[in-house]
CSV table of C-alpha atoms in Angstrom, one decimal:
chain,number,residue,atom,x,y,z
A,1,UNK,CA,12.1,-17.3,-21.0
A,2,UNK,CA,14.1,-16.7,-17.7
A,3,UNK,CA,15.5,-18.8,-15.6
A,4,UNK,CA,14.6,-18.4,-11.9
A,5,UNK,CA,15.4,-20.2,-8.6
A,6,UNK,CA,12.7,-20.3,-5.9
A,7,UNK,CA,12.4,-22.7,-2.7
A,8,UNK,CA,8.9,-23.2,-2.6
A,9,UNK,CA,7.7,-25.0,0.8
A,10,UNK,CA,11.2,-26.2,1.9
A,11,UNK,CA,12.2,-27.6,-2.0
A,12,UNK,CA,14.5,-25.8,-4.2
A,13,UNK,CA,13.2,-25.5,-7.6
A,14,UNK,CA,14.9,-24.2,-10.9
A,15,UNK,CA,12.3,-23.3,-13.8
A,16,UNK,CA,11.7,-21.3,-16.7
A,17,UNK,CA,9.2,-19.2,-16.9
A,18,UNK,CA,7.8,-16.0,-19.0
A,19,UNK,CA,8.4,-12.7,-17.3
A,20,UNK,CA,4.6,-12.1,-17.8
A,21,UNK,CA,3.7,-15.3,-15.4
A,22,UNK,CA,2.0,-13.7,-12.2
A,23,UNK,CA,3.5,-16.1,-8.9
A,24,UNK,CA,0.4,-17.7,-8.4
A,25,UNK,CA,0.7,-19.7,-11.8
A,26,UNK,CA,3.5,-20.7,-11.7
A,27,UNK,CA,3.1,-22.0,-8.2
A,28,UNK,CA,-0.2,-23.6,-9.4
A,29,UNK,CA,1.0,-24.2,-12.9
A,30,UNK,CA,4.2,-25.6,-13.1
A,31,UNK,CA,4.9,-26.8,-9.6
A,32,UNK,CA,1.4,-28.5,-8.8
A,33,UNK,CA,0.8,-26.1,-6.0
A,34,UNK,CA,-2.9,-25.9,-6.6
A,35,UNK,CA,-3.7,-25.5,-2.4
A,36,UNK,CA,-3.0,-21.9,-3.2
A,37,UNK,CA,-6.2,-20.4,-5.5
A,38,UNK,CA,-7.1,-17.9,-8.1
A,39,UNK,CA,-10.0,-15.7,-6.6
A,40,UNK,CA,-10.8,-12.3,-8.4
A,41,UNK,CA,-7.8,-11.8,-10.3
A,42,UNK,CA,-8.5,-8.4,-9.3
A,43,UNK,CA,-5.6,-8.2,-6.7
A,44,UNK,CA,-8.8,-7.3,-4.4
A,45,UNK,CA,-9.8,-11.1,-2.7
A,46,UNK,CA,-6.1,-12.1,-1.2
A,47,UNK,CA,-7.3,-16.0,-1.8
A,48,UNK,CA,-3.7,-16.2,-3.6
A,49,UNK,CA,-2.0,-15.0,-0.6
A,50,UNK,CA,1.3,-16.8,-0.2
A,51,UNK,CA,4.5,-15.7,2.2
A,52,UNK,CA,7.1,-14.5,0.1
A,53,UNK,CA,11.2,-14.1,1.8
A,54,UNK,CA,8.5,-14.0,4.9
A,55,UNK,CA,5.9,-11.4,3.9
A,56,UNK,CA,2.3,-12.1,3.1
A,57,UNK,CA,1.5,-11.1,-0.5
A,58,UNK,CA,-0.8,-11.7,-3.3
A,59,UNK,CA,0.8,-14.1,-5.5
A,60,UNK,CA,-1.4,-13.1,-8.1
A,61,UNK,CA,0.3,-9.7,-8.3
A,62,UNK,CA,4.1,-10.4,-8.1
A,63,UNK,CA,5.7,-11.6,-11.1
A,64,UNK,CA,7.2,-15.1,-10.8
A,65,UNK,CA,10.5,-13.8,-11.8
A,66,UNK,CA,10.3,-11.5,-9.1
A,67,UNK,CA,10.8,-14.5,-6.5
A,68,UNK,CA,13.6,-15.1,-8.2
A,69,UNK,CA,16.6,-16.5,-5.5
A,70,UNK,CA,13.3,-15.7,-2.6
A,71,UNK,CA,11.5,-18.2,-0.7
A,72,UNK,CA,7.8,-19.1,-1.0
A,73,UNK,CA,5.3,-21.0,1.8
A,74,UNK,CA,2.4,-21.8,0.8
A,75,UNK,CA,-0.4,-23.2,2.5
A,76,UNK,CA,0.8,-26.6,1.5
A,77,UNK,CA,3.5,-26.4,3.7
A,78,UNK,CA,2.9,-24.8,7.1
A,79,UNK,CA,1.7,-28.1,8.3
A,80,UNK,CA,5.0,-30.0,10.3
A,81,UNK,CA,5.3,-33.6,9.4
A,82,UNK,CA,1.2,-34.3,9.2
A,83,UNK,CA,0.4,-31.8,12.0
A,84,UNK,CA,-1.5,-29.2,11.2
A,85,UNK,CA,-0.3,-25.3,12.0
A,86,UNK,CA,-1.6,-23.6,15.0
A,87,UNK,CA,-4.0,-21.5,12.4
A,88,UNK,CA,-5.2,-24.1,10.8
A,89,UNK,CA,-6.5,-26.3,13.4
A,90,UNK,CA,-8.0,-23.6,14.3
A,91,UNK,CA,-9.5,-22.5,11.5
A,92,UNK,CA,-10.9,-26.3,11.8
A,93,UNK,CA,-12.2,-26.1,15.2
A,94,UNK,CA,-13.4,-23.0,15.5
A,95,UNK,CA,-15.4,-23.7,11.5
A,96,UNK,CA,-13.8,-20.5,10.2
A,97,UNK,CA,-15.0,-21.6,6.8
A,98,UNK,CA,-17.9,-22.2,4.9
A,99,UNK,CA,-17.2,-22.9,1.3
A,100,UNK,CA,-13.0,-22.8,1.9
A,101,UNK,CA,-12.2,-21.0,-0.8
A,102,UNK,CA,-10.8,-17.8,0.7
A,103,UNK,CA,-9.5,-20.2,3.0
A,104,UNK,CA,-5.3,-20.8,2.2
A,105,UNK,CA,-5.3,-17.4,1.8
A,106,UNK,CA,-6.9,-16.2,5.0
A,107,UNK,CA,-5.0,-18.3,7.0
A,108,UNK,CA,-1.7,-17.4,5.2
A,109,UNK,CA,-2.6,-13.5,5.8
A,110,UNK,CA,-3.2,-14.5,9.7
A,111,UNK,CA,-0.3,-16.7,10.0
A,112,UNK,CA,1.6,-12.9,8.7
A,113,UNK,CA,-0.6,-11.2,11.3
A,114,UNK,CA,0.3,-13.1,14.4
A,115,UNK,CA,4.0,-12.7,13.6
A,116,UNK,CA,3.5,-9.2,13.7
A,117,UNK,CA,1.0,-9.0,16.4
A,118,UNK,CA,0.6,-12.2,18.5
A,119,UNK,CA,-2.6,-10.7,20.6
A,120,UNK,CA,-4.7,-9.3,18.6
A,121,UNK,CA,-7.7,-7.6,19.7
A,122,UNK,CA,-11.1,-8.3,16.9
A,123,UNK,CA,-10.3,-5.3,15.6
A,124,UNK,CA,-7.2,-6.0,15.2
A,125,UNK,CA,-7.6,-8.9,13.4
A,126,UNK,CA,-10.7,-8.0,10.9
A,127,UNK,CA,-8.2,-4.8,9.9
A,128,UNK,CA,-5.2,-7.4,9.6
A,129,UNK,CA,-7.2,-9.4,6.8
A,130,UNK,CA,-9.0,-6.8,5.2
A,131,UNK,CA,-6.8,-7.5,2.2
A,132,UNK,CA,-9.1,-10.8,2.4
A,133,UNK,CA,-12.0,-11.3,1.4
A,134,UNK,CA,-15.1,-14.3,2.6
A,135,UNK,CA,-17.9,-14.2,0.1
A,136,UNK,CA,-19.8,-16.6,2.4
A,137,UNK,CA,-19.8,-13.3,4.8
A,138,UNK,CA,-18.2,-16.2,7.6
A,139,UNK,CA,-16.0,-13.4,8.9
A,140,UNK,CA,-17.0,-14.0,12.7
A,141,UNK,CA,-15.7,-17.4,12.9
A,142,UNK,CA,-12.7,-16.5,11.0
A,143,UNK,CA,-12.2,-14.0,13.7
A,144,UNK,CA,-12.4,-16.5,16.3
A,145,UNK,CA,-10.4,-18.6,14.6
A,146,UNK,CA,-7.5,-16.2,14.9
A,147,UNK,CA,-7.8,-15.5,18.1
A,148,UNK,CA,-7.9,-18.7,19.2
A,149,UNK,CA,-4.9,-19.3,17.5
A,150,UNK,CA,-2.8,-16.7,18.9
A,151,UNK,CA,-4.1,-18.2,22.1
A,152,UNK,CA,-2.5,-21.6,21.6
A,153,UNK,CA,0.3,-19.8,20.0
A,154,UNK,CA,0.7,-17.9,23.1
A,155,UNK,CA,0.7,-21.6,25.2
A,156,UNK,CA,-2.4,-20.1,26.9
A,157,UNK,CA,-5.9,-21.9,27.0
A,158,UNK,CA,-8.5,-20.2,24.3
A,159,UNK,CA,-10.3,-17.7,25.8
A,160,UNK,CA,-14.0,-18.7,27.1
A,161,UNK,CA,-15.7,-16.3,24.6
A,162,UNK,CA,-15.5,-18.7,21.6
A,163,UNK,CA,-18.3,-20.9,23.1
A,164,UNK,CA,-20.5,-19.7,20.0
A,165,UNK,CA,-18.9,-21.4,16.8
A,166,UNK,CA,-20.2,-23.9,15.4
A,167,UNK,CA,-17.7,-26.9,15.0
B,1,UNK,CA,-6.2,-12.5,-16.8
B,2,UNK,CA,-2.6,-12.8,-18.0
B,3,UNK,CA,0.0,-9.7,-19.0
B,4,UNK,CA,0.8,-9.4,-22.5
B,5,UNK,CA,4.2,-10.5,-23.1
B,6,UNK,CA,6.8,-7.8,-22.5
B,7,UNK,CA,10.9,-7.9,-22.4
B,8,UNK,CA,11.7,-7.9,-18.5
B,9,UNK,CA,15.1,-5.3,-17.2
B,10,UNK,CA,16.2,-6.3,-13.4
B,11,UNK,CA,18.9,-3.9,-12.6
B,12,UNK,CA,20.7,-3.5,-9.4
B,13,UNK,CA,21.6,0.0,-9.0
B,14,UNK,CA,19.7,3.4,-11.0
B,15,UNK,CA,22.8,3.8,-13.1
B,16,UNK,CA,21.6,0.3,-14.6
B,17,UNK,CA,17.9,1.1,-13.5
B,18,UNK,CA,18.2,4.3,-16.0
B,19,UNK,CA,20.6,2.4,-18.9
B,20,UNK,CA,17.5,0.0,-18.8
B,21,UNK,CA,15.2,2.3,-19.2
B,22,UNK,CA,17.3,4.5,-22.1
B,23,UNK,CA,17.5,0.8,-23.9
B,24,UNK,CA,13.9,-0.3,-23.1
B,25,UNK,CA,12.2,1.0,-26.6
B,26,UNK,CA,9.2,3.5,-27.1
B,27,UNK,CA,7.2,1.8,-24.1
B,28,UNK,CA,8.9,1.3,-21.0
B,29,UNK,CA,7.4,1.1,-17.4
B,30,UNK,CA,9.1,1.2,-14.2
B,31,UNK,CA,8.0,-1.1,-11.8
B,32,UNK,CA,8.2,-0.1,-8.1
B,33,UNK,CA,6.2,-2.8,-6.1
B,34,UNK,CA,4.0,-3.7,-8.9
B,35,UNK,CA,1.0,-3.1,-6.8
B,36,UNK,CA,-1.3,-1.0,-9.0
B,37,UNK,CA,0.9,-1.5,-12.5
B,38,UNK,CA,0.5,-5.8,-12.3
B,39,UNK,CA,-3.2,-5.4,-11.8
B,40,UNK,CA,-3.1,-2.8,-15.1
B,41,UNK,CA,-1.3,-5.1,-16.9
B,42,UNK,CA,-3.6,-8.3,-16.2
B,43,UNK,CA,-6.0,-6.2,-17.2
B,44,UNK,CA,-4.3,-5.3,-20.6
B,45,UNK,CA,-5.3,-1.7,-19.8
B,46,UNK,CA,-0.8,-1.2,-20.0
B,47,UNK,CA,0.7,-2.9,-22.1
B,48,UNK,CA,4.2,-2.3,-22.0
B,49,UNK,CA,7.3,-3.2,-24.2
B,50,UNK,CA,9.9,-3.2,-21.7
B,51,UNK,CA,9.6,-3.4,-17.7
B,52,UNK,CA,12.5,-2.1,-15.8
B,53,UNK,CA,11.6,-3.8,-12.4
B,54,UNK,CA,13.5,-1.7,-9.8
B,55,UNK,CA,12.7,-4.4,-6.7
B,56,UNK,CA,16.8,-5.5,-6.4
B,57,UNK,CA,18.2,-2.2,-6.7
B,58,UNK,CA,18.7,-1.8,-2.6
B,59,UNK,CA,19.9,1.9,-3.3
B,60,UNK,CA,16.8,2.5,-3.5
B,61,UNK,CA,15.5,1.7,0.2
B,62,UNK,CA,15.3,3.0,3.6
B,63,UNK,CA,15.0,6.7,5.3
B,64,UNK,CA,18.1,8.5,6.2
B,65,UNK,CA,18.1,11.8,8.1
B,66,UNK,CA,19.8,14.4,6.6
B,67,UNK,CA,20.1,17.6,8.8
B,68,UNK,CA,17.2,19.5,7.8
B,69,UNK,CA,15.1,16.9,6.1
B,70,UNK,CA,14.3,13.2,5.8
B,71,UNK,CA,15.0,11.5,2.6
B,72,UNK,CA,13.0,8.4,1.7
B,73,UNK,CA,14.3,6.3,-0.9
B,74,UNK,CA,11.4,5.4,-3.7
B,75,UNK,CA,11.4,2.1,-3.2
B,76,UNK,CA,11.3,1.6,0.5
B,77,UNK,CA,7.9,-0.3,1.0
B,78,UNK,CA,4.5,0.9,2.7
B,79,UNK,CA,5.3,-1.7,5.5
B,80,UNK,CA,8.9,-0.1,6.2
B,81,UNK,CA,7.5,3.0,6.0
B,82,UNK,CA,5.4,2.3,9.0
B,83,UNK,CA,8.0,1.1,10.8
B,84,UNK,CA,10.3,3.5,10.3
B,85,UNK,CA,11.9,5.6,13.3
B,86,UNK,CA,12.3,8.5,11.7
B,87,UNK,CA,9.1,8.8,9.7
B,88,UNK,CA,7.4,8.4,13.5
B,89,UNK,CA,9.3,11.3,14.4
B,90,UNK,CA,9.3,14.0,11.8
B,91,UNK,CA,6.6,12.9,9.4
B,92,UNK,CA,3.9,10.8,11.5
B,93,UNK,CA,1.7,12.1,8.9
B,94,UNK,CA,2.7,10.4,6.0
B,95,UNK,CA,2.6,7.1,8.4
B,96,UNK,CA,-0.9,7.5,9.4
B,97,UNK,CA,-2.1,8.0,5.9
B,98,UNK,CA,0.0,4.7,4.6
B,99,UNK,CA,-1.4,2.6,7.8
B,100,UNK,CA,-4.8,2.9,5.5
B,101,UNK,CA,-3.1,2.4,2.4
B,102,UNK,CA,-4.6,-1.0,0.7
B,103,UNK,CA,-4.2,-4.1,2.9
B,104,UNK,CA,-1.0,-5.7,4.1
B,105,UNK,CA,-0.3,-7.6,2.1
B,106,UNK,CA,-0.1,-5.0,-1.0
B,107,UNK,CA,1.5,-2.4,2.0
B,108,UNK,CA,4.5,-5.6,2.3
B,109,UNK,CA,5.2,-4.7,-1.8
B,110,UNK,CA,3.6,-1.9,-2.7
B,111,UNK,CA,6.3,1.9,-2.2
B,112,UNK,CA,6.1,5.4,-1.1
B,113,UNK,CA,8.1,6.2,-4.3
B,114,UNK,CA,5.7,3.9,-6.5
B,115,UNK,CA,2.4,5.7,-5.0
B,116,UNK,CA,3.6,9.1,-5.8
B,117,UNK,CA,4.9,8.3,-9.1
B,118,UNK,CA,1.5,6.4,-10.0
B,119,UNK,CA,-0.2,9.8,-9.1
B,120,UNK,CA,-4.0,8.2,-8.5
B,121,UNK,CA,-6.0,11.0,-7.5
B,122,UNK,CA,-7.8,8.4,-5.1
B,123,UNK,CA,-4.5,7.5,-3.8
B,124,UNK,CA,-3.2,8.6,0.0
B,125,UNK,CA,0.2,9.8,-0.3
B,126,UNK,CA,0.2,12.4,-2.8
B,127,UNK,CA,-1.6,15.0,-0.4
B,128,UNK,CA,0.3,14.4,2.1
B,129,UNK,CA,3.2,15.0,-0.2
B,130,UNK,CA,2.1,18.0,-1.0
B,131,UNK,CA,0.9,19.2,2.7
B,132,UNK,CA,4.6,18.6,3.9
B,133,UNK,CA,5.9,20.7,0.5
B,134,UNK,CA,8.0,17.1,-0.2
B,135,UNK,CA,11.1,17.7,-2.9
B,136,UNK,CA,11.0,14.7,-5.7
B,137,UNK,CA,14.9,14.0,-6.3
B,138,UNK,CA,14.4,12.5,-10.2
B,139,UNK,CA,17.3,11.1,-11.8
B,140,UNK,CA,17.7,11.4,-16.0
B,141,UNK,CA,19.6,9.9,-18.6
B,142,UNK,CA,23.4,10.3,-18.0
B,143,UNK,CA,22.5,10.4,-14.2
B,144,UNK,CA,22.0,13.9,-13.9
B,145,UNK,CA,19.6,14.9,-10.9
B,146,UNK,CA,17.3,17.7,-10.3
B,147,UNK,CA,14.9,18.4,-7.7
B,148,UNK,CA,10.9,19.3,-7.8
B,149,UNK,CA,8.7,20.3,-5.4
B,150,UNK,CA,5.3,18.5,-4.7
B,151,UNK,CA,3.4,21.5,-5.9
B,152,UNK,CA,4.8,21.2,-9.2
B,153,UNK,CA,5.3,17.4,-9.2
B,154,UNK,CA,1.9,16.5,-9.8
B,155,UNK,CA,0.9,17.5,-13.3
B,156,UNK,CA,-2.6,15.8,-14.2
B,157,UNK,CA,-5.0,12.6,-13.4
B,158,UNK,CA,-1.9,9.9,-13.2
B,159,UNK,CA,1.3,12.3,-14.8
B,160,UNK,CA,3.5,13.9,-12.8
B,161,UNK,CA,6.7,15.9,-14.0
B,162,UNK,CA,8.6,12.7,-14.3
B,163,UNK,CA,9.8,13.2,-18.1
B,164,UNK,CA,10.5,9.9,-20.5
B,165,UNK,CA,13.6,8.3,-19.2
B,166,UNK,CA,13.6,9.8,-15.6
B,167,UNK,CA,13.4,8.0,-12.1
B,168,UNK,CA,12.0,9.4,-9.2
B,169,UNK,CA,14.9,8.1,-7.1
B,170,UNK,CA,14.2,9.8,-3.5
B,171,UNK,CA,11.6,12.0,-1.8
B,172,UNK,CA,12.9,14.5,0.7
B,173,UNK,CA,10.7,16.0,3.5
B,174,UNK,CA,11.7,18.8,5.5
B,175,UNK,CA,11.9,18.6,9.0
B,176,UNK,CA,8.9,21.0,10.5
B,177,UNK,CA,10.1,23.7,13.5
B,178,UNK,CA,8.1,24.4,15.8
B,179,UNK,CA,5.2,22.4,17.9
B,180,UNK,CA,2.8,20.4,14.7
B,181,UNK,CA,0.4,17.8,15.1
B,182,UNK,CA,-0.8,16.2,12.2
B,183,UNK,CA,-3.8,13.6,11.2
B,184,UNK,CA,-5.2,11.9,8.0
B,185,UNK,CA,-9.1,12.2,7.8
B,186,UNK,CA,-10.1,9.6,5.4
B,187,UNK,CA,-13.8,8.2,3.7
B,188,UNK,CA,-13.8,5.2,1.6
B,189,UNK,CA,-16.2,2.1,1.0
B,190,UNK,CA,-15.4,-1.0,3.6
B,191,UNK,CA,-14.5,-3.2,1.1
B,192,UNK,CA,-11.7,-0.5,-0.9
B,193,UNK,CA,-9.0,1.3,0.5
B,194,UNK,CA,-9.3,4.2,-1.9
B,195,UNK,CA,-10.2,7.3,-0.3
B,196,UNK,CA,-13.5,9.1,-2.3
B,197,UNK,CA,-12.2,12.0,-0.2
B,198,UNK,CA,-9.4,13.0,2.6
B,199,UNK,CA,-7.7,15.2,4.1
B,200,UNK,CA,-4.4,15.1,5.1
B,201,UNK,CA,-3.9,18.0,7.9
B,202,UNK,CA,-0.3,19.5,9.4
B,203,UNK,CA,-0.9,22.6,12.5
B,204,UNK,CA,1.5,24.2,14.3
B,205,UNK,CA,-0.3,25.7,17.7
B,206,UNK,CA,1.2,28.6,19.4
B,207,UNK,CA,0.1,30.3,22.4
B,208,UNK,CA,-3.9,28.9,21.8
B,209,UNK,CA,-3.8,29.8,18.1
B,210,UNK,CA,-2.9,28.1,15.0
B,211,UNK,CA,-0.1,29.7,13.8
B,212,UNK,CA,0.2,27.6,11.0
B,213,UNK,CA,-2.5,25.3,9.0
B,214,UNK,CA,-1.1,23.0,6.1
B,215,UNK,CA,-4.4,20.9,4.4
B,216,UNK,CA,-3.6,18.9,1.8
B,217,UNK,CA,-6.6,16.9,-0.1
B,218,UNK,CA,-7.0,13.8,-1.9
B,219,UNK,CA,-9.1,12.8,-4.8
B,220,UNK,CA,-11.0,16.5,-5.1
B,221,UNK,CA,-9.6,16.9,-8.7
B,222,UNK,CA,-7.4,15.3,-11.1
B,223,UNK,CA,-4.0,15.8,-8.5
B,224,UNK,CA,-4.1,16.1,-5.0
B,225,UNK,CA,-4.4,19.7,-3.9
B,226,UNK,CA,-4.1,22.4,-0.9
B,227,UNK,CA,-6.9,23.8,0.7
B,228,UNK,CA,-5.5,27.4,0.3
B,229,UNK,CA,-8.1,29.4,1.5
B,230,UNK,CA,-8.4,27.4,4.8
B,231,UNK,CA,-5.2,27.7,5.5
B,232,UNK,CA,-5.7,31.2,5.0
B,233,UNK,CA,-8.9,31.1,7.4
B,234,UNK,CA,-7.0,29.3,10.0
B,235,UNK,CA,-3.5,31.3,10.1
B,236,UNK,CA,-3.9,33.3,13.6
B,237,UNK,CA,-7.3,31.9,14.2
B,238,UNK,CA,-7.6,30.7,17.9
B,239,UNK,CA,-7.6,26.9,18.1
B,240,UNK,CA,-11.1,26.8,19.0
B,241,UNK,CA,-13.7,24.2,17.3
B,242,UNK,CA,-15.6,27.1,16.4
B,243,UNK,CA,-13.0,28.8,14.4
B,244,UNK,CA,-12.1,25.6,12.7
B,245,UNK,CA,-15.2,25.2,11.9
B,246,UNK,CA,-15.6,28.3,10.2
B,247,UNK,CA,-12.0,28.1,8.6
B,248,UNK,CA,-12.8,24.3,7.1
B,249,UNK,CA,-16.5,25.7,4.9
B,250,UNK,CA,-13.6,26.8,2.4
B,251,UNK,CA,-12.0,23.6,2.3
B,252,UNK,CA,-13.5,23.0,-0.8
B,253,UNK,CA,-12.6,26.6,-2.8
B,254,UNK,CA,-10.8,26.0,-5.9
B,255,UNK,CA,-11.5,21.9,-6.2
B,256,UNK,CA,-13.0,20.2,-9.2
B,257,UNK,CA,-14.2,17.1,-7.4
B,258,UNK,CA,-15.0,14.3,-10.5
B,259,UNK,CA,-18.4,12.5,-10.3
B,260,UNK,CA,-18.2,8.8,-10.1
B,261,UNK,CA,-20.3,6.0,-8.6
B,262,UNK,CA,-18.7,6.4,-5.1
B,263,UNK,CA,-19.7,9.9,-4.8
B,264,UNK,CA,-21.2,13.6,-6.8
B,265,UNK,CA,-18.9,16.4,-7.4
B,266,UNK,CA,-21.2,18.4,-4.8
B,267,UNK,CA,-21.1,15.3,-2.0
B,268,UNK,CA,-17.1,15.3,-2.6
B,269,UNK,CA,-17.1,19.1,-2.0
B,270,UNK,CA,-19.3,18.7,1.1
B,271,UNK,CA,-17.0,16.1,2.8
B,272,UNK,CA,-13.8,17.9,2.1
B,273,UNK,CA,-15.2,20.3,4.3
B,274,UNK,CA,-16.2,17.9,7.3
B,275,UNK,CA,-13.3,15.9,6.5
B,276,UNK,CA,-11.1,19.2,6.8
B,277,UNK,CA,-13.0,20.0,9.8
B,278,UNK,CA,-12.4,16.8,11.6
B,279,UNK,CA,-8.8,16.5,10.7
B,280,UNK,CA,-7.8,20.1,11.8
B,281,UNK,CA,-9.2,19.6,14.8
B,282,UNK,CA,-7.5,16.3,15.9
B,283,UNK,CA,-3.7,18.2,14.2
B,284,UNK,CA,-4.6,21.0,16.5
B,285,UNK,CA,-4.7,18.3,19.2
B,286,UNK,CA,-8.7,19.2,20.4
């Protein structure tokens, strides 16, 4: 066993683990952070993705000792106090999910993407989360979900064009 | 699926990086970003004694220029690699083919170093390696250093010259004289990043010729390889789309494309030429 030290959504946490155990079970494991799934164990979906020191990555293919003295979000805590991050109300109102369970990850991959690139065009966006994967095939709403996000990130009104989700 | 269990080396600097790996048994791996050797070991298909995770030893990271050539530390990430200043201005090749490198999540871990070393023929950055005649810098045991180029670098389907207890520790690209453009042509499925062909493409344009054409190709055999006798073809040709097009029918001479259920041997050989054709023709700036 090896002893590691992660802050995981704001709370320090020291914990053995097995140099074998990928992030995303310890996270799920041992800390009770189940918000953030297991999808194809393939390192293909991105349903795992968590920010690690910042980066989106796929917890499923970073060892937990390798966030070792690092710090985690997941999607357990990007809301503030009860109020739910700009990409996820969006992801609400603009129904950017069907089933949900691409869903921490897809928003945690956006989240990384608007950091990056706070206007996206749609390309922009469906080539920012191709590392994410919607088996429902509810990309389009996704997409508008994102945009509308960077919209209210941006402090400027959605733009007209999202008239067509379904909410 | 879950990694057998294995003893786990974090050094800081390659002087540990190497002890580790001297001390790590009869199975050691080195693990850049982890990107393609975690999903190997979930899968069991490696199952290592020892891995010498190289992720803390900074030394490691970032582009420096040095005179004639830029040196890119192994374990500078796909994400600072596309970033990086003076990758946009000597090698904008080997950025353009890491922009379609996986997704960015795995580009945020994943390294130029660990790509090369990994040696997938499906992989991007090996051709482009070997179309900018890259020098591997591999340390050994004791410390020593010696240098390789890309041609010889890449041995056979995932081994490269790296011998047991080396470290690929830097990979130096020569700064091009002269006018270049360069592009990276690439086919794959949507829904995976691995190329079933591509061509990575370096020409230098003089006075409406091509003076010189470098071609390197992925995935057309078991390591990445260069498209001799185009280059040949288009050394002195005009830069005209119908001498390209001529030039790029022999992008396929001396391949041994593998059959798979992305693509025939014959359907690899025929897009290497498109592919060639297509990314000669944006280099050459057409």
């Amino acid at each position: 066993m090896t002893q590691i030290n992660v802050r995981v959504d704001g709370v320090s946490n020291t914990d053995d683990v097995e140099p074998r155990t990928l992030l995303v079970h310890y996270l799920r494991e041992q800390l009770g952070k189940v918000g953030t799934v297991v999808g194809c164990d393939t390192s293909n979906c991105g349903a795992c993705t968590v920010h690690l020191d910042g980066a989106a990555v796929k917890s499923c293919t970073v060892l937990a000792v390798q966030a070792d003295g690092g710090e985690v979000t997941t999607i357990e805590g990007i809301a503030q106090e009860g109020v739910l991050h700009p990409v996820q109300k969006a992801f609400h109102e603009m129904h950017g999910l069907q089933c949900g369970y691409c869903t921490p990850g897809m928003i945690m991959a956006s989240i990384d993407l608007l950091k990056e690139n706070p206007n996206p065009s749609e390309t922009e966006v469906r080539e920012g989360i191709e590392g994410n994967l919607c088996r429902c095939t509810g990309y389009q709403n996704i997409v508008r979900a994102v945009q509308q996000a960077a919209g209210e990130m941006a402090g400027s009104a959605p733009a007209a064009e999202t008239t067509g989700a379904q909410s | 699926m879950i990694p057998a269990p294995f003893a786990y080396a974090r050094p800081t600097t390659v002087d540990e990086a190497l002890q580790a790996i001297a001390d790590g048994g009869e199975d050691v791996k080195i693990m850049a970003g982890g990107q393609s050797l975690i999903p190997v070991m979930r899968l069991r298909l490696a199952a290592p004694e020892t891995v010498v995770d190289l992720s803390k030893v900074a030394e490691l990271r970032g582009v420096r220029d040095d005179g004639d050539a830029i040196v890119i530390g192994a374990m500078t990430t796909h994400h600072d690699v596309l970033v990086d200043p003076l990758i946009a201005q000597h090698a904008p090749l080997i950025a353009e083919a890491t922009e379609t490198v996986a997704d960015r999540q795995v580009r945020a871990r994943g390294t130029f170093g660990g790509a090369l070393a990994h040696a997938d023929p499906a992989g991007d950055l090996p051709a482009v390696a070997l179309a900018l005649d890259a020098e591997f810098v591999i340390a050994g045991p004791g410390g020593a250093r010696r240098t390789v180029p890309a041609a010889d670098f890449f041995v056979d389907y995932l081994t490269t010259a790296l011998e047991e207890g080396e470290l690929l520790v830097e990979i130096r690209v020569p700064k091009l004289a002269g006018e270049w453009g360069m592009h990276y042509e690439k086919f794959n499925r949507v829904a995976q990043a691995w190329s079933i062909v591509a061509v990575a493409a370096a020409v230098r344009r003089e006075d409406g010729q091509i003076a010189e054409a470098r071609i390197g190709l992925t995935n057309m055999g078991p390591t990445p390889l260069r498209a001799r006798a185009a280059e040949a073809a288009l050394a002195g040709a005009a830069a005209s789309a119908d001498a390209i097009a001529a030039a790029a029918q022999s992008a396929a001479e001396g391949t041994s494309p593998s059959s798979d259920l992305n693509g025939q041997a014959d359907y690899r050989r025929h897009l290497a030429q498109v592919l060639t054709r297509r990314a000669v023709t944006a280099a050459a700036g057409l």
